[in-house]
PDB file of C-alpha atoms and ligand atoms in Angstrom:
ATOM      1  CA  MET U   1       0.554 -12.480 -12.599  1.00  0.00           C
ATOM      2  CA  GLU U   2      -3.214 -12.911 -12.829  1.00  0.00           C
ATOM      3  CA  GLN U   3      -5.602 -10.606 -10.521  1.00  0.00           C
ATOM      4  CA  VAL U   4      -7.464 -13.088  -8.182  1.00  0.00           C
ATOM      5  CA  ASN U   5      -9.930 -10.818  -6.883  1.00  0.00           C
ATOM      6  CA  SER U   6     -13.474 -11.576  -7.975  1.00  0.00           C
ATOM      7  CA  SER U   7     -16.118  -8.963  -8.355  1.00  0.00           C
ATOM      8  CA  THR U   8     -18.602 -10.373  -6.270  1.00  0.00           C
ATOM      9  CA  GLN U   9     -16.645  -9.907  -2.671  1.00  0.00           C
ATOM     10  CA  PRO U  10     -14.821  -6.981  -1.570  1.00  0.00           C
ATOM     11  CA  ILE U  11     -11.546  -6.728  -1.826  1.00  0.00           C
ATOM     12  CA  ILE U  12     -11.135  -5.494   2.376  1.00  0.00           C
ATOM     13  CA  ASN U  13     -13.865  -6.686   4.573  1.00  0.00           C
ATOM     14  CA  ALA U  14     -12.311  -5.996   8.256  1.00  0.00           C
ATOM     15  CA  SER U  15     -15.063  -6.000  10.802  1.00  0.00           C
ATOM     16  CA  ASN U  16     -14.949  -5.203  14.634  1.00  0.00           C
ATOM     17  CA  VAL U  17     -11.161  -5.080  14.600  1.00  0.00           C
ATOM     18  CA  ASN U  18      -9.699  -4.165  18.164  1.00  0.00           C
ATOM     19  CA  TYR U  19      -5.816  -4.180  18.346  1.00  0.00           C
ATOM     20  CA  SER U  20      -4.035  -3.469  21.432  1.00  0.00           C
ATOM     21  CA  LEU U  21      -0.696  -3.769  23.029  1.00  0.00           C
ATOM     22  CA  GLU U  22       0.615  -4.608  26.314  1.00  0.00           C
ATOM     23  CA  VAL U  23       3.034  -1.855  27.643  1.00  0.00           C
ATOM     24  CA  ALA U  24       4.557  -1.420  30.899  1.00  0.00           C
ATOM     25  CA  SER U  25       1.788   1.141  31.856  1.00  0.00           C
ATOM     26  CA  GLY U  26      -0.919  -1.422  31.189  1.00  0.00           C
ATOM     27  CA  THR U  27      -2.987  -2.003  27.825  1.00  0.00           C
ATOM     28  CA  LEU U  28      -2.776   0.495  24.823  1.00  0.00           C
ATOM     29  CA  HIS U  29      -5.607   0.545  22.738  1.00  0.00           C
ATOM     30  CA  ILE U  30      -4.551   1.481  19.462  1.00  0.00           C
ATOM     31  CA  LEU U  31      -7.572   0.441  17.255  1.00  0.00           C
ATOM     32  CA  ARG U  32     -11.245   0.245  18.938  1.00  0.00           C
ATOM     33  CA  ASP U  33     -13.717  -1.663  16.637  1.00  0.00           C
ATOM     34  CA  VAL U  34     -12.869  -0.824  13.507  1.00  0.00           C
ATOM     35  CA  SER U  35     -14.722  -2.106  10.507  1.00  0.00           C
ATOM     36  CA  LEU U  36     -13.876  -1.105   6.658  1.00  0.00           C
ATOM     37  CA  ARG U  37     -15.040  -2.648   3.520  1.00  0.00           C
ATOM     38  CA  VAL U  38     -13.679  -1.867   0.257  1.00  0.00           C
ATOM     39  CA  GLU U  39     -14.704  -2.963  -3.027  1.00  0.00           C
ATOM     40  CA  PRO U  40     -12.441  -4.166  -5.802  1.00  0.00           C
ATOM     41  CA  ALA U  41     -11.169  -1.022  -8.148  1.00  0.00           C
ATOM     42  CA  GLU U  42     -12.394   1.029  -5.042  1.00  0.00           C
ATOM     43  CA  VAL U  43      -9.773   3.924  -3.889  1.00  0.00           C
ATOM     44  CA  VAL U  44     -10.168   4.992  -0.232  1.00  0.00           C
ATOM     45  CA  ALA U  45      -8.316   7.746   1.485  1.00  0.00           C
ATOM     46  CA  ILE U  46      -7.508   7.416   5.256  1.00  0.00           C
ATOM     47  CA  VAL U  47      -7.116  10.601   6.944  1.00  0.00           C
ATOM     48  CA  GLY U  48      -6.741  11.982  10.884  1.00  0.00           C
ATOM     49  CA  PRO U  49      -4.257  13.199  13.291  1.00  0.00           C
ATOM     50  CA  SER U  50      -0.722  11.868  13.909  1.00  0.00           C
ATOM     51  CA  GLY U  51      -0.968   8.679  16.382  1.00  0.00           C
ATOM     52  CA  SER U  52      -4.681   8.015  15.860  1.00  0.00           C
ATOM     53  CA  GLY U  53      -4.073   4.554  14.435  1.00  0.00           C
ATOM     54  CA  LYS U  54      -3.707   5.011  10.165  1.00  0.00           C
ATOM     55  CA  THR U  55      -0.419   3.078   9.946  1.00  0.00           C
ATOM     56  CA  SER U  56      -1.547   0.484  12.648  1.00  0.00           C
ATOM     57  CA  LEU U  57      -4.302  -0.323  10.371  1.00  0.00           C
ATOM     58  CA  LEU U  58      -2.694  -0.966   7.102  1.00  0.00           C
ATOM     59  CA  MET U  59      -0.236  -2.942   9.305  1.00  0.00           C
ATOM     60  CA  LEU U  60      -3.323  -5.357   9.979  1.00  0.00           C
ATOM     61  CA  LEU U  61      -4.455  -5.313   6.313  1.00  0.00           C
ATOM     62  CA  ALA U  62      -0.795  -6.248   5.126  1.00  0.00           C
ATOM     63  CA  GLY U  63      -0.917  -9.001   7.500  1.00  0.00           C
ATOM     64  CA  LEU U  64       2.022  -7.557   9.235  1.00  0.00           C
ATOM     65  CA  GLU U  65       0.750  -7.211  12.558  1.00  0.00           C
ATOM     66  CA  GLN U  66      -2.442  -9.462  13.822  1.00  0.00           C
ATOM     67  CA  ALA U  67      -5.345  -7.943  15.155  1.00  0.00           C
ATOM     68  CA  THR U  68      -6.422  -8.551  18.735  1.00  0.00           C
ATOM     69  CA  THR U  69     -10.199  -9.676  18.289  1.00  0.00           C
ATOM     70  CA  GLY U  70     -12.561  -9.150  15.194  1.00  0.00           C
ATOM     71  CA  SER U  71     -11.766 -10.578  11.316  1.00  0.00           C
ATOM     72  CA  VAL U  72      -9.621  -9.473   8.805  1.00  0.00           C
ATOM     73  CA  ILE U  73     -10.479 -10.727   5.395  1.00  0.00           C
ATOM     74  CA  VAL U  74      -8.564  -9.281   2.660  1.00  0.00           C
ATOM     75  CA  ASN U  75      -9.184 -10.746  -1.080  1.00  0.00           C
ATOM     76  CA  GLY U  76     -11.032 -13.517   0.463  1.00  0.00           C
ATOM     77  CA  GLU U  77      -8.751 -14.550   3.017  1.00  0.00           C
ATOM     78  CA  GLU U  78      -9.009 -14.463   6.816  1.00  0.00           C
ATOM     79  CA  LEU U  79      -5.905 -13.158   8.007  1.00  0.00           C
ATOM     80  CA  SER U  80      -6.352 -13.796  11.640  1.00  0.00           C
ATOM     81  CA  GLY U  81      -4.615 -16.766  12.897  1.00  0.00           C
ATOM     82  CA  LYS U  82      -2.884 -17.221   9.743  1.00  0.00           C
ATOM     83  CA  SER U  83       0.877 -18.605  10.156  1.00  0.00           C
ATOM     84  CA  GLU U  84       3.830 -16.245   9.210  1.00  0.00           C
ATOM     85  CA  ASP U  85       4.552 -18.390   6.343  1.00  0.00           C
ATOM     86  CA  ASP U  86       0.814 -18.331   4.681  1.00  0.00           C
ATOM     87  CA  LEU U  87       0.950 -14.366   5.768  1.00  0.00           C
ATOM     88  CA  ALA U  88       3.962 -14.070   3.493  1.00  0.00           C
ATOM     89  CA  GLN U  89       2.443 -16.133   0.830  1.00  0.00           C
ATOM     90  CA  PHE U  90      -0.637 -14.077   0.984  1.00  0.00           C
ATOM     91  CA  ARG U  91       1.123 -10.767   0.606  1.00  0.00           C
ATOM     92  CA  ARG U  92       3.323 -11.902  -2.620  1.00  0.00           C
ATOM     93  CA  LYS U  93       0.073 -12.782  -4.301  1.00  0.00           C
ATOM     94  CA  THR U  94      -2.356  -9.982  -3.218  1.00  0.00           C
ATOM     95  CA  LEU U  95      -0.494  -6.514  -1.924  1.00  0.00           C
ATOM     96  CA  GLY U  96       1.729  -3.912  -3.287  1.00  0.00           C
ATOM     97  CA  ILE U  97       2.682  -1.700  -0.569  1.00  0.00           C
ATOM     98  CA  VAL U  98       4.105   1.920  -1.180  1.00  0.00           C
ATOM     99  CA  PHE U  99       5.776   3.658   2.014  1.00  0.00           C
ATOM    100  CA  GLN U 100       6.571   7.284   2.887  1.00  0.00           C
ATOM    101  CA  SER U 101      10.449   6.611   3.346  1.00  0.00           C
ATOM    102  CA  PHE U 102      10.309   4.649  -0.286  1.00  0.00           C
ATOM    103  CA  HIS U 103      12.269   1.898   1.354  1.00  0.00           C
ATOM    104  CA  LEU U 104      14.437   0.799  -1.561  1.00  0.00           C
ATOM    105  CA  ILE U 105      17.742  -0.951  -1.383  1.00  0.00           C
ATOM    106  CA  PRO U 106      20.361   1.533  -1.453  1.00  0.00           C
ATOM    107  CA  SER U 107      23.082  -1.233  -3.471  1.00  0.00           C
ATOM    108  CA  LEU U 108      20.406  -2.018  -5.957  1.00  0.00           C
ATOM    109  CA  ASN U 109      20.000  -0.042  -8.863  1.00  0.00           C
ATOM    110  CA  THR U 110      16.198   0.860 -10.376  1.00  0.00           C
ATOM    111  CA  VAL U 111      15.920  -2.416 -12.460  1.00  0.00           C
ATOM    112  CA  ASP U 112      17.011  -4.633  -9.627  1.00  0.00           C
ATOM    113  CA  ASN U 113      15.051  -2.607  -6.948  1.00  0.00           C
ATOM    114  CA  VAL U 114      11.875  -3.085  -8.928  1.00  0.00           C
ATOM    115  CA  GLY U 115      12.833  -6.713 -10.597  1.00  0.00           C
ATOM    116  CA  LEU U 116      13.414  -8.128  -7.221  1.00  0.00           C
ATOM    117  CA  ALA U 117       9.810  -7.470  -6.150  1.00  0.00           C
ATOM    118  CA  LEU U 118       8.896  -9.520  -9.509  1.00  0.00           C
ATOM    119  CA  GLU U 119      11.268 -12.210  -8.302  1.00  0.00           C
ATOM    120  CA  ILE U 120       9.600 -12.955  -5.032  1.00  0.00           C
ATOM    121  CA  ALA U 121       6.000 -12.825  -6.452  1.00  0.00           C
ATOM    122  CA  ALA U 122       6.673 -14.766  -9.783  1.00  0.00           C
ATOM    123  CA  PRO U 123       9.845 -17.062  -9.051  1.00  0.00           C
ATOM    124  CA  GLU U 124       9.001 -19.017 -12.536  1.00  0.00           C
ATOM    125  CA  LEU U 125      10.452 -15.950 -14.314  1.00  0.00           C
ATOM    126  CA  SER U 126      14.045 -16.077 -15.825  1.00  0.00           C
ATOM    127  CA  MET U 127      16.177 -13.320 -14.720  1.00  0.00           C
ATOM    128  CA  ALA U 128      15.997 -12.019 -18.155  1.00  0.00           C
ATOM    129  CA  GLU U 129      12.498 -11.712 -18.273  1.00  0.00           C
ATOM    130  CA  VAL U 130      12.505 -10.252 -14.656  1.00  0.00           C
ATOM    131  CA  ARG U 131      14.805  -7.483 -15.932  1.00  0.00           C
ATOM    132  CA  GLN U 132      12.647  -7.022 -19.145  1.00  0.00           C
ATOM    133  CA  LYS U 133       9.482  -6.325 -17.018  1.00  0.00           C
ATOM    134  CA  ALA U 134      11.031  -4.183 -14.305  1.00  0.00           C
ATOM    135  CA  SER U 135      12.407  -2.030 -17.226  1.00  0.00           C
ATOM    136  CA  GLU U 136       9.035  -1.743 -18.740  1.00  0.00           C
ATOM    137  CA  ALA U 137       7.479  -0.819 -15.328  1.00  0.00           C
ATOM    138  CA  LEU U 138      10.152   1.822 -14.762  1.00  0.00           C
ATOM    139  CA  GLU U 139       9.367   3.198 -18.362  1.00  0.00           C
ATOM    140  CA  THR U 140       5.570   3.349 -17.062  1.00  0.00           C
ATOM    141  CA  VAL U 141       6.377   5.624 -14.423  1.00  0.00           C
ATOM    142  CA  GLY U 142       8.576   7.887 -16.694  1.00  0.00           C
ATOM    143  CA  LEU U 143      11.985   6.363 -15.469  1.00  0.00           C
ATOM    144  CA  GLY U 144      13.192   4.571 -18.567  1.00  0.00           C
ATOM    145  CA  ALA U 145      16.260   7.038 -18.330  1.00  0.00           C
ATOM    146  CA  ARG U 146      17.385   5.994 -15.347  1.00  0.00           C
ATOM    147  CA  LEU U 147      17.406   2.027 -15.169  1.00  0.00           C
ATOM    148  CA  ASP U 148      21.004   2.058 -14.276  1.00  0.00           C
ATOM    149  CA  HIS U 149      20.926   4.375 -11.363  1.00  0.00           C
ATOM    150  CA  ARG U 150      20.910   3.427  -7.849  1.00  0.00           C
ATOM    151  CA  PRO U 151      18.224   5.229  -5.411  1.00  0.00           C
ATOM    152  CA  SER U 152      21.065   7.806  -3.987  1.00  0.00           C
ATOM    153  CA  ALA U 153      21.346   9.027  -7.443  1.00  0.00           C
ATOM    154  CA  LEU U 154      17.704   9.945  -7.664  1.00  0.00           C
ATOM    155  CA  SER U 155      15.614  12.729  -6.625  1.00  0.00           C
ATOM    156  CA  GLY U 156      12.517  12.122  -3.747  1.00  0.00           C
ATOM    157  CA  GLY U 157       9.755  11.966  -6.507  1.00  0.00           C
ATOM    158  CA  GLU U 158      12.037   9.457  -8.902  1.00  0.00           C
ATOM    159  CA  GLN U 159      12.607   7.186  -5.765  1.00  0.00           C
ATOM    160  CA  GLN U 160       8.925   7.181  -5.181  1.00  0.00           C
ATOM    161  CA  ARG U 161       8.380   6.297  -8.719  1.00  0.00           C
ATOM    162  CA  VAL U 162      10.813   3.675  -8.219  1.00  0.00           C
ATOM    163  CA  GLY U 163       8.901   2.548  -5.054  1.00  0.00           C
ATOM    164  CA  LEU U 164       5.391   2.816  -7.121  1.00  0.00           C
ATOM    165  CA  ALA U 165       6.832   0.794 -10.142  1.00  0.00           C
ATOM    166  CA  ARG U 166       7.860  -1.745  -7.484  1.00  0.00           C
ATOM    167  CA  ALA U 167       4.445  -2.106  -5.683  1.00  0.00           C
ATOM    168  CA  MET U 168       2.564  -2.348  -8.740  1.00  0.00           C
ATOM    169  CA  ILE U 169       5.016  -4.934 -10.746  1.00  0.00           C
ATOM    170  CA  ALA U 170       3.323  -7.947 -10.119  1.00  0.00           C
ATOM    171  CA  ASN U 171      -0.220  -6.367 -10.436  1.00  0.00           C
ATOM    172  CA  PRO U 172      -1.617  -6.866  -7.277  1.00  0.00           C
ATOM    173  CA  PRO U 173      -5.400  -6.577  -6.873  1.00  0.00           C
ATOM    174  CA  LEU U 174      -4.670  -4.368  -3.609  1.00  0.00           C
ATOM    175  CA  LEU U 175      -2.364  -1.555  -3.424  1.00  0.00           C
ATOM    176  CA  LEU U 176      -1.797  -0.128   0.198  1.00  0.00           C
ATOM    177  CA  ALA U 177       0.090   3.389   0.619  1.00  0.00           C
ATOM    178  CA  ASP U 178       1.240   4.991   3.502  1.00  0.00           C
ATOM    179  CA  GLU U 179       1.922   8.977   3.021  1.00  0.00           C
ATOM    180  CA  PRO U 180       3.217   8.141  -0.352  1.00  0.00           C
ATOM    181  CA  THR U 181       3.806  11.777  -0.929  1.00  0.00           C
ATOM    182  CA  GLY U 182       4.840  12.817   3.007  1.00  0.00           C
ATOM    183  CA  ASN U 183       8.367  13.327   1.822  1.00  0.00           C
ATOM    184  CA  LEU U 184       8.058  15.389  -1.253  1.00  0.00           C
ATOM    185  CA  ASP U 185       7.238  18.600  -2.185  1.00  0.00           C
ATOM    186  CA  GLN U 186       3.784  19.513  -3.167  1.00  0.00           C
ATOM    187  CA  LYS U 187       4.427  19.219  -6.948  1.00  0.00           C
ATOM    188  CA  THR U 188       6.244  16.359  -6.895  1.00  0.00           C
ATOM    189  CA  GLY U 189       3.845  14.674  -4.789  1.00  0.00           C
ATOM    190  CA  GLU U 190       0.812  15.393  -7.189  1.00  0.00           C
ATOM    191  CA  MET U 191       2.774  14.035  -9.931  1.00  0.00           C
ATOM    192  CA  VAL U 192       3.569  10.896  -7.979  1.00  0.00           C
ATOM    193  CA  ILE U 193      -0.337  10.549  -6.808  1.00  0.00           C
ATOM    194  CA  GLU U 194      -1.173  11.250 -10.408  1.00  0.00           C
ATOM    195  CA  LEU U 195       0.525   8.290 -11.593  1.00  0.00           C
ATOM    196  CA  LEU U 196      -0.440   5.984  -8.575  1.00  0.00           C
ATOM    197  CA  PHE U 197      -4.149   7.031  -9.525  1.00  0.00           C
ATOM    198  CA  ASN U 198      -3.637   6.168 -13.311  1.00  0.00           C
ATOM    199  CA  LEU U 199      -1.939   3.243 -12.691  1.00  0.00           C
ATOM    200  CA  ALA U 200      -4.674   1.733 -10.550  1.00  0.00           C
ATOM    201  CA  ARG U 201      -7.607   2.998 -12.466  1.00  0.00           C
ATOM    202  CA  GLU U 202      -6.023   1.581 -15.364  1.00  0.00           C
ATOM    203  CA  ARG U 203      -5.838  -1.788 -14.038  1.00  0.00           C
ATOM    204  CA  GLY U 204      -8.779  -1.837 -11.977  1.00  0.00           C
ATOM    205  CA  THR U 205      -6.813  -2.298  -8.376  1.00  0.00           C
ATOM    206  CA  SER U 206      -8.182  -1.353  -5.129  1.00  0.00           C
ATOM    207  CA  VAL U 207      -6.170   1.140  -3.076  1.00  0.00           C
ATOM    208  CA  VAL U 208      -6.087   2.177   0.792  1.00  0.00           C
ATOM    209  CA  LEU U 209      -4.087   5.467   0.898  1.00  0.00           C
ATOM    210  CA  VAL U 210      -2.975   7.125   4.086  1.00  0.00           C
ATOM    211  CA  THR U 211      -2.485  10.817   3.533  1.00  0.00           C
ATOM    212  CA  HIS U 212      -2.819  14.059   5.244  1.00  0.00           C
ATOM    213  CA  ASP U 213      -3.252  15.953   2.015  1.00  0.00           C
ATOM    214  CA  PRO U 214      -7.060  17.136   1.687  1.00  0.00           C
ATOM    215  CA  LYS U 215      -6.245  17.851  -2.094  1.00  0.00           C
ATOM    216  CA  LEU U 216      -5.127  14.280  -2.425  1.00  0.00           C
ATOM    217  CA  ALA U 217      -7.614  12.727  -0.236  1.00  0.00           C
ATOM    218  CA  ALA U 218     -10.261  14.409  -2.306  1.00  0.00           C
ATOM    219  CA  ARG U 219      -9.409  12.430  -5.481  1.00  0.00           C
ATOM    220  CA  ALA U 220     -10.157   9.402  -3.758  1.00  0.00           C
ATOM    221  CA  ASP U 221     -13.725   7.589  -4.255  1.00  0.00           C
ATOM    222  CA  ARG U 222     -14.118   7.384  -0.393  1.00  0.00           C
ATOM    223  CA  VAL U 223     -12.738   9.158   2.619  1.00  0.00           C
ATOM    224  CA  VAL U 224     -12.458   7.758   6.046  1.00  0.00           C
ATOM    225  CA  THR U 225     -11.649   9.646   9.027  1.00  0.00           C
ATOM    226  CA  MET U 226      -9.310   7.796  12.064  1.00  0.00           C
ATOM    227  CA  THR U 227      -9.559   9.632  15.342  1.00  0.00           C
ATOM    228  CA  GLN U 228      -8.140   7.831  18.497  1.00  0.00           C
ATOM    229  CA  GLY U 229      -8.354   4.515  17.262  1.00  0.00           C
ATOM    230  CA  GLU U 230     -11.818   4.680  15.936  1.00  0.00           C
ATOM    231  CA  LEU U 231     -12.850   4.772  12.110  1.00  0.00           C
ATOM    232  CA  ALA U 232     -15.772   7.124  10.695  1.00  0.00           C
ATOM    233  CA  GLU U 233     -16.956   7.815   7.274  1.00  0.00           C
ATOM    234  CA  LYS U 234     -16.492  11.358   6.138  1.00  0.00           C
ATOM    235  CA  LEU U 235     -19.490  12.629   4.538  1.00  0.00           C
ATOM    236  CA  ASP U 236     -17.842  16.017   3.148  1.00  0.00           C
ATOM    237  CA  LYS U 237     -14.648  14.854   1.425  1.00  0.00           C
ATOM    238  CA  ARG U 238     -12.896  18.314   2.271  1.00  0.00           C
TER     239      ARG U 238
HETATM  240  N1  LIG N 301       4.830  -1.207  18.543  1.00  0.00           N
HETATM  241  C1  LIG N 301       4.250  -0.246  19.216  1.00  0.00           C
HETATM  242  N2  LIG N 301       4.535  -0.111  20.593  1.00  0.00           N
HETATM  243  C2  LIG N 301       3.961   0.800  21.251  1.00  0.00           C
HETATM  244  N3  LIG N 301       3.139   1.568  20.649  1.00  0.00           N
HETATM  245  C3  LIG N 301       2.729   1.728  19.316  1.00  0.00           C
HETATM  246  C4  LIG N 301       3.322   0.972  18.683  1.00  0.00           C
HETATM  247  N4  LIG N 301       2.753   0.860  17.364  1.00  0.00           N
HETATM  248  C5  LIG N 301       2.097   1.709  17.196  1.00  0.00           C
HETATM  249  N5  LIG N 301       1.906   2.620  18.545  1.00  0.00           N
HETATM  250  C6  LIG N 301       1.182   3.444  18.917  1.00  0.00           C
HETATM  251  O1  LIG N 301       0.054   3.506  18.606  1.00  0.00           O
HETATM  252  C7  LIG N 301      -0.680   5.082  18.163  1.00  0.00           C
HETATM  253  C8  LIG N 301      -1.222   4.741  16.589  1.00  0.00           C
HETATM  254  O2  LIG N 301       0.242   4.661  15.725  1.00  0.00           O
HETATM  255  P1  LIG N 301       0.023   4.808  14.004  1.00  0.00           P
HETATM  256  O3  LIG N 301       1.508   4.629  13.766  1.00  0.00           O
HETATM  257  O4  LIG N 301      -0.921   3.721  13.962  1.00  0.00           O
HETATM  258  O5  LIG N 301      -0.529   6.116  13.970  1.00  0.00           O
HETATM  259  P2  LIG N 301      -0.569   7.115  12.628  1.00  0.00           P
HETATM  260  O6  LIG N 301      -1.897   7.335  12.620  1.00  0.00           O
HETATM  261  O7  LIG N 301       0.043   5.973  11.503  1.00  0.00           O
HETATM  262  O8  LIG N 301       0.070   8.167  12.957  1.00  0.00           O
HETATM  263  P3  LIG N 301       1.302   9.574  11.788  1.00  0.00           P
HETATM  264  O9  LIG N 301       0.107  10.143  11.469  1.00  0.00           O
HETATM  265  O10 LIG N 301       2.017  10.112  12.833  1.00  0.00           O
HETATM  266  O11 LIG N 301       1.918   8.347  11.223  1.00  0.00           O
HETATM  267  C9  LIG N 301       0.375   6.035  18.361  1.00  0.00           C
HETATM  268  O12 LIG N 301      -0.277   6.540  19.607  1.00  0.00           O
HETATM  269  C10 LIG N 301       1.510   4.983  18.761  1.00  0.00           C
HETATM  270  O13 LIG N 301       2.425   5.525  19.426  1.00  0.00           O
HETATM  271 MG1  LIG N 302       1.436   6.534  10.215  1.00  0.00          MG
END
């Protein structure tokens, strides 16, 4: 699939975003006046304490939740006010997402887990083409010998590499990753991150990465900190 970002506009332009939920005890302010601009091919790490709103921000950027007020423009599309169908369409062509807990489909082998994402993004491809491309994507992440394995037969690091192959297979202009190494040991996590960075740099993919690992955050072009729903640029990356 072609990349659709143009080099002149930011891939993300979120401005003055507020996100709040009504709960029994009143209004819960989850994000307060958050603005974030990310350029094409830029890698941005979001750090900050548990409960500060990092995942919530990723959800808004993915169009999986709607901002209460403010503007969220991703790849030139304003997400606020879009219908569910339009948001699904937007995600198909724009996003790859990597989760902390992998979210693979247990009954499918690795080829079909990765292939499914491509099938959805590029329905014009034949089943044989999908399988071929999925196998190639798995080879790229070093899993050429695990094509017929189900997730339960894979290590955590291997499962996350399947997750990465799935997120990148349709060549999205933007990759969102929510603590992609959170369930991996240090060494395995570093290997997965190495792969993520390499793939993104190679393809010019923009990345927004949530992490608790300062070493990992330091590899990003830019680090921003979320504190109690407010986002600030972190000048000292360590
Ligand atoms: N659907 C919801 N209903 C009620 N509260 C919510 C909901 N979603 C998020 N919150 C609250 O919003 C705050 C921010 O949550 P969020 O998951 O974005 O934090 P986080 O920074 O990703 O934390 P962690 O590092 O633990 O993953 C938390 O206090 C959380 O309890
Ligand atoms: Mg989170």
